[in-house]
Coordinates of C-alpha atoms in Angstrom, one line a residue:
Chain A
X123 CA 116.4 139.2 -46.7
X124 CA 113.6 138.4 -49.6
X125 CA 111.6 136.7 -47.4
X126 CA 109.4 135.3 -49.7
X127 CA 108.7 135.2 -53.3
X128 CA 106.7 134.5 -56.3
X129 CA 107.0 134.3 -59.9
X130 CA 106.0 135.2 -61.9
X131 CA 103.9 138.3 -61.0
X132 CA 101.5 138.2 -63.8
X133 CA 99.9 135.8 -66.6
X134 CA 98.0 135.5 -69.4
X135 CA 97.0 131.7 -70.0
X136 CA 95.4 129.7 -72.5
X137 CA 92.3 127.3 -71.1
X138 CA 94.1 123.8 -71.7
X139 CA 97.7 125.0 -71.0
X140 CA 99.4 124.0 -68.3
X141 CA 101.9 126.1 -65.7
X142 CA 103.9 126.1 -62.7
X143 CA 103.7 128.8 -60.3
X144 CA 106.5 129.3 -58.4
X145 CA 107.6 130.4 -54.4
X146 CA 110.6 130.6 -52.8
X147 CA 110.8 131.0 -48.6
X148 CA 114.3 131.9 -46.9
X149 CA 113.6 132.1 -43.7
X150 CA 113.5 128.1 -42.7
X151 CA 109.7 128.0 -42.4
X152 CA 108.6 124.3 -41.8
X153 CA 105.1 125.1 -43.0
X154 CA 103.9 126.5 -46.8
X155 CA 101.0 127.1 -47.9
X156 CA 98.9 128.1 -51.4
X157 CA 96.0 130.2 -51.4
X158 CA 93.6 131.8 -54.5
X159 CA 91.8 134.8 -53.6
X160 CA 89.1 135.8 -55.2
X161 CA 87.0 139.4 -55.2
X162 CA 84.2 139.0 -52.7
X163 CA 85.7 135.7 -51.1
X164 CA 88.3 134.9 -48.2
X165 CA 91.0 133.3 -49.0
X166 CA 90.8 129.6 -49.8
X167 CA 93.8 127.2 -48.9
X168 CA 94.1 124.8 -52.2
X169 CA 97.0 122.7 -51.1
X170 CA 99.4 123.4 -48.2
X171 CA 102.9 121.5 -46.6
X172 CA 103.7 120.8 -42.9
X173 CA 107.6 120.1 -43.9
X174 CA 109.7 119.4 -47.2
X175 CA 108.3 115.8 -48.3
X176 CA 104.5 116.0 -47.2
X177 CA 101.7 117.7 -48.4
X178 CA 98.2 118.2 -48.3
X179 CA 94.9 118.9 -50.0
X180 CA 93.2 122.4 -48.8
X181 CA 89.9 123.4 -49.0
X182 CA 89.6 123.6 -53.2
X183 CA 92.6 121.6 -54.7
X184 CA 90.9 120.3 -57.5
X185 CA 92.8 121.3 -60.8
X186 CA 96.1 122.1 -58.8
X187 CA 99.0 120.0 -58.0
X188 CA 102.4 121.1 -55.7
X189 CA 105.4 119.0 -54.5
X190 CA 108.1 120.0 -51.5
X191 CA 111.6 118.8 -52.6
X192 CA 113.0 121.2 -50.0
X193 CA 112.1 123.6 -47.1
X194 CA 112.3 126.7 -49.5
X195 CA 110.6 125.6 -52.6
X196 CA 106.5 125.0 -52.8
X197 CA 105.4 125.1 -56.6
X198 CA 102.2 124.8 -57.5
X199 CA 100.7 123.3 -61.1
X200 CA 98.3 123.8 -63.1
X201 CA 97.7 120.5 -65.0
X202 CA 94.7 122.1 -67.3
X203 CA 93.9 125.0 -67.0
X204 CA 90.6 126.3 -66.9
X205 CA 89.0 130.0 -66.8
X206 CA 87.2 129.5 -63.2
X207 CA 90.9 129.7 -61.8
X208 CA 91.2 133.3 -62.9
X209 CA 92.4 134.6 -59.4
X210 CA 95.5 135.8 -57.7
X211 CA 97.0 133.4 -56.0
X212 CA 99.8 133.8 -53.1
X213 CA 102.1 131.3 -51.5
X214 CA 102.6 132.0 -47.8
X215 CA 105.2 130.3 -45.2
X216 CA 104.9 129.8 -41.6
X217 CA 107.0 128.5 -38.6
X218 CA 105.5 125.3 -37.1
X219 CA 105.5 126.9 -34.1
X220 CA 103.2 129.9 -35.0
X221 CA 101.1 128.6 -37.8
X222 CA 98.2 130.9 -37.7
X223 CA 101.2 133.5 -38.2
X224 CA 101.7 133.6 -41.9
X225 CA 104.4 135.2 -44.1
X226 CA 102.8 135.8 -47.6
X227 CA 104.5 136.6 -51.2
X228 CA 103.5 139.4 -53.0
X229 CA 101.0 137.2 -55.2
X230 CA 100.4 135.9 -59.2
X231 CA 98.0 137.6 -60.6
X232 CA 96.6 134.8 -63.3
X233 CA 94.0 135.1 -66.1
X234 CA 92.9 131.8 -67.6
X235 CA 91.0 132.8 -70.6
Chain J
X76 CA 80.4 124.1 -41.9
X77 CA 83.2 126.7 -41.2
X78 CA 81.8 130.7 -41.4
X79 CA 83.7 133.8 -40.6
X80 CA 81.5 136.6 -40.9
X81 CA 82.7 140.5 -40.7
X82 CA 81.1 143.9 -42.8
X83 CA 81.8 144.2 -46.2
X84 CA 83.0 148.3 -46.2
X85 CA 83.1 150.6 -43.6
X86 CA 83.9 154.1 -43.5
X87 CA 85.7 156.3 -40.7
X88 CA 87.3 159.9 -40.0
X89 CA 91.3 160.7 -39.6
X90 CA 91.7 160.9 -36.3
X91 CA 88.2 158.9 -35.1
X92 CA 88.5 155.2 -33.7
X93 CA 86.8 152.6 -35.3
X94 CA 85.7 148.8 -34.5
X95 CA 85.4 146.0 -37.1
X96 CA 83.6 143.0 -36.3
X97 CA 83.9 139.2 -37.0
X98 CA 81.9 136.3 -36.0
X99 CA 83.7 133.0 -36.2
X100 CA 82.2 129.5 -36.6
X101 CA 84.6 126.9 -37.4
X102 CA 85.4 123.0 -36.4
X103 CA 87.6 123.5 -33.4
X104 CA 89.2 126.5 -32.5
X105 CA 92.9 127.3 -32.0
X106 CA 93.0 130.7 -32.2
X107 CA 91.8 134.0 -34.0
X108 CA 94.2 136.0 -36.3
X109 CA 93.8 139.3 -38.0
X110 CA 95.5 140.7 -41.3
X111 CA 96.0 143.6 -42.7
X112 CA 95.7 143.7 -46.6
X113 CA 96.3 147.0 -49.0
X114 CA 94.9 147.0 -52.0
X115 CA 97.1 145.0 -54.6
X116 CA 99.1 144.1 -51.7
X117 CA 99.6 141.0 -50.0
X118 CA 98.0 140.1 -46.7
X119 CA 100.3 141.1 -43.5
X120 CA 99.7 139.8 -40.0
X121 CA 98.3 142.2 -37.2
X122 CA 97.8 140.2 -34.4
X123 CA 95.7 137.4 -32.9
X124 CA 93.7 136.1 -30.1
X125 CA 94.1 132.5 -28.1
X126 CA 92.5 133.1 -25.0
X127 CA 89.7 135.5 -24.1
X128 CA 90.3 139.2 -24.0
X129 CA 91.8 142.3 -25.4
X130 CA 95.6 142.4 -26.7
X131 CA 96.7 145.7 -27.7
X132 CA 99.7 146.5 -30.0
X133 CA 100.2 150.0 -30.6
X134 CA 97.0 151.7 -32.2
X135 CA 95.6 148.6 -32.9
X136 CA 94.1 146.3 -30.4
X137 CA 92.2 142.8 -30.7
X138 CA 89.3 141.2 -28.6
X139 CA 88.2 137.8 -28.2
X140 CA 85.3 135.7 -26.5
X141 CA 85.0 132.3 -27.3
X142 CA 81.9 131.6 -25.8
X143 CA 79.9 133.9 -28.0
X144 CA 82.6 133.1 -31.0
X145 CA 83.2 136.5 -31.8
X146 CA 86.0 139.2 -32.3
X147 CA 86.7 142.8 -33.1
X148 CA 89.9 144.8 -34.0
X149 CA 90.4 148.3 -33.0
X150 CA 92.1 150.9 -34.8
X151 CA 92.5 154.1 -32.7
X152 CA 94.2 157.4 -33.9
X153 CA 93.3 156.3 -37.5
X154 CA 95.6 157.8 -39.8
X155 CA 94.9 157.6 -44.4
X156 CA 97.4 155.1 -44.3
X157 CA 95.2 152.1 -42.4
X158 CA 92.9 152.9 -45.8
X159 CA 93.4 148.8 -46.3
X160 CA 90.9 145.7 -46.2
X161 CA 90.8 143.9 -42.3
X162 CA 91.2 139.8 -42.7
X163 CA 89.4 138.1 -40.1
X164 CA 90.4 134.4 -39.7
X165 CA 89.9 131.6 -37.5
X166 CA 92.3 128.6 -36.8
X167 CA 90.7 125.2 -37.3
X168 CA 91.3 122.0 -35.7
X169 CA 93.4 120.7 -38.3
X170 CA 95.7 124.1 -37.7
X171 CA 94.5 125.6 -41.0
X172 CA 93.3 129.2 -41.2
X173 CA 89.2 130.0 -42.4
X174 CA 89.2 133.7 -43.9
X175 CA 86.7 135.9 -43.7
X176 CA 86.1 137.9 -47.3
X177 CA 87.5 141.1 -45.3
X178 CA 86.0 144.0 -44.9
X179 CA 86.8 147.6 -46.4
X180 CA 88.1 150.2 -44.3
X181 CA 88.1 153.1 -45.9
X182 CA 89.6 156.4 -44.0
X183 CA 88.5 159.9 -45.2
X184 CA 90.2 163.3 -44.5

């Protein structure tokens, strides 16, 4: 199985564009979750979702919007981009059960510049 | 406010055991979780802490005391291959994880 993935792995973006950020679970996690990570930081939780039709604001969502239309898909937008959200960024998936257990894709390495 | 707070870098032998730190202050507590993290990689889960105590899994093992908010993982045997950051986080009252910045393990020969 894929478990879980992102796309696309790498992008160059113009401050003032906008993109979507895409991840894709298969293995029926209720719980999804969007982090940046940054060199010399932990990871921060922008926006995350408990189950397909909720979500909720993390610890920096500011500048970032995602939906959940279904279990498997969590994208996450960039409205505006803006240089200070240079970072890699990595969707993760979890079971409500075991949500400190997470299931991470392999990242999105983006450059606003 | 919400800290997690482990060494930046540390360095070890093949062969040697090592022990990496954390300190955890976060509102509520619902459990402690460490990650493994190659470079360029993405973070994979090790194993965690709810009660007080050590939990071993192999050549890693994980200790936990709540009362003095503070944890440690323990890589025996070390092998090149655990050359890889340590991700110390904490699980809030809200069910979220705080991260730690990781620290730097790095393994020589």
């Amino acid at each position: 199985t894929a478990g879980i993935t992102q796309a696309p792995t790498s992008q160059i973006l113009a401050a003032g564009r906008s993109m979507t950020l895409r991840c894709t679970q298969d293995m029926r996690h209720n719980a999804m979750y969007w982090y940046r990570q940054d060199l010399g930081l932990g990871l921060r939780l922008i926006h995350y979702s408990n189950t397909a039709g909720t979500t909720g604001k993390g610890e920096v969502p500011d500048g970032y919007s995602v939906s959940r239309a279904n279990t498997d898909d969590f994208p996450l937008t960039l409205a505006s981009a803006v240089p200070s959200q240079t970072s890699v960024y990595f969707c993760a998936s979890s079971s409500s059960e075991a949500a400190g257990v997470q299931f991470f894709g392999p990242g999105t390495r983006l450059t606003v510049l | 406010g919400q800290n997690i707070d482990q060494p930046t870098e540390m360095t070890a032998t093949e062969g040697a055991i090592v022990q990496i730190n954390c300190t955890y202050q976060t509102s509520g507590f619902n459990g402690l979780f460490w990650y493994q993290q190659h470079a360029g990689e993405a973070p994979t889960f090790l194993s965690y802490n709810v009660l007080d105590g050590l939990e071993e899994k192999g050549r890693f093992s994980s200790f936990l005391s709540r009362s003095k908010g503070y944890s440690y993982l323990l890589l025996k045997e070390l092998q090149m291959k655990d050359s890889a950051s340590y991700l110390c986080a904490s699980m809030d009252s809200n069910y979220q994880l705080i991260w730690g910045a990781g620290t730097k393990l790095i393994i020589k020969p």
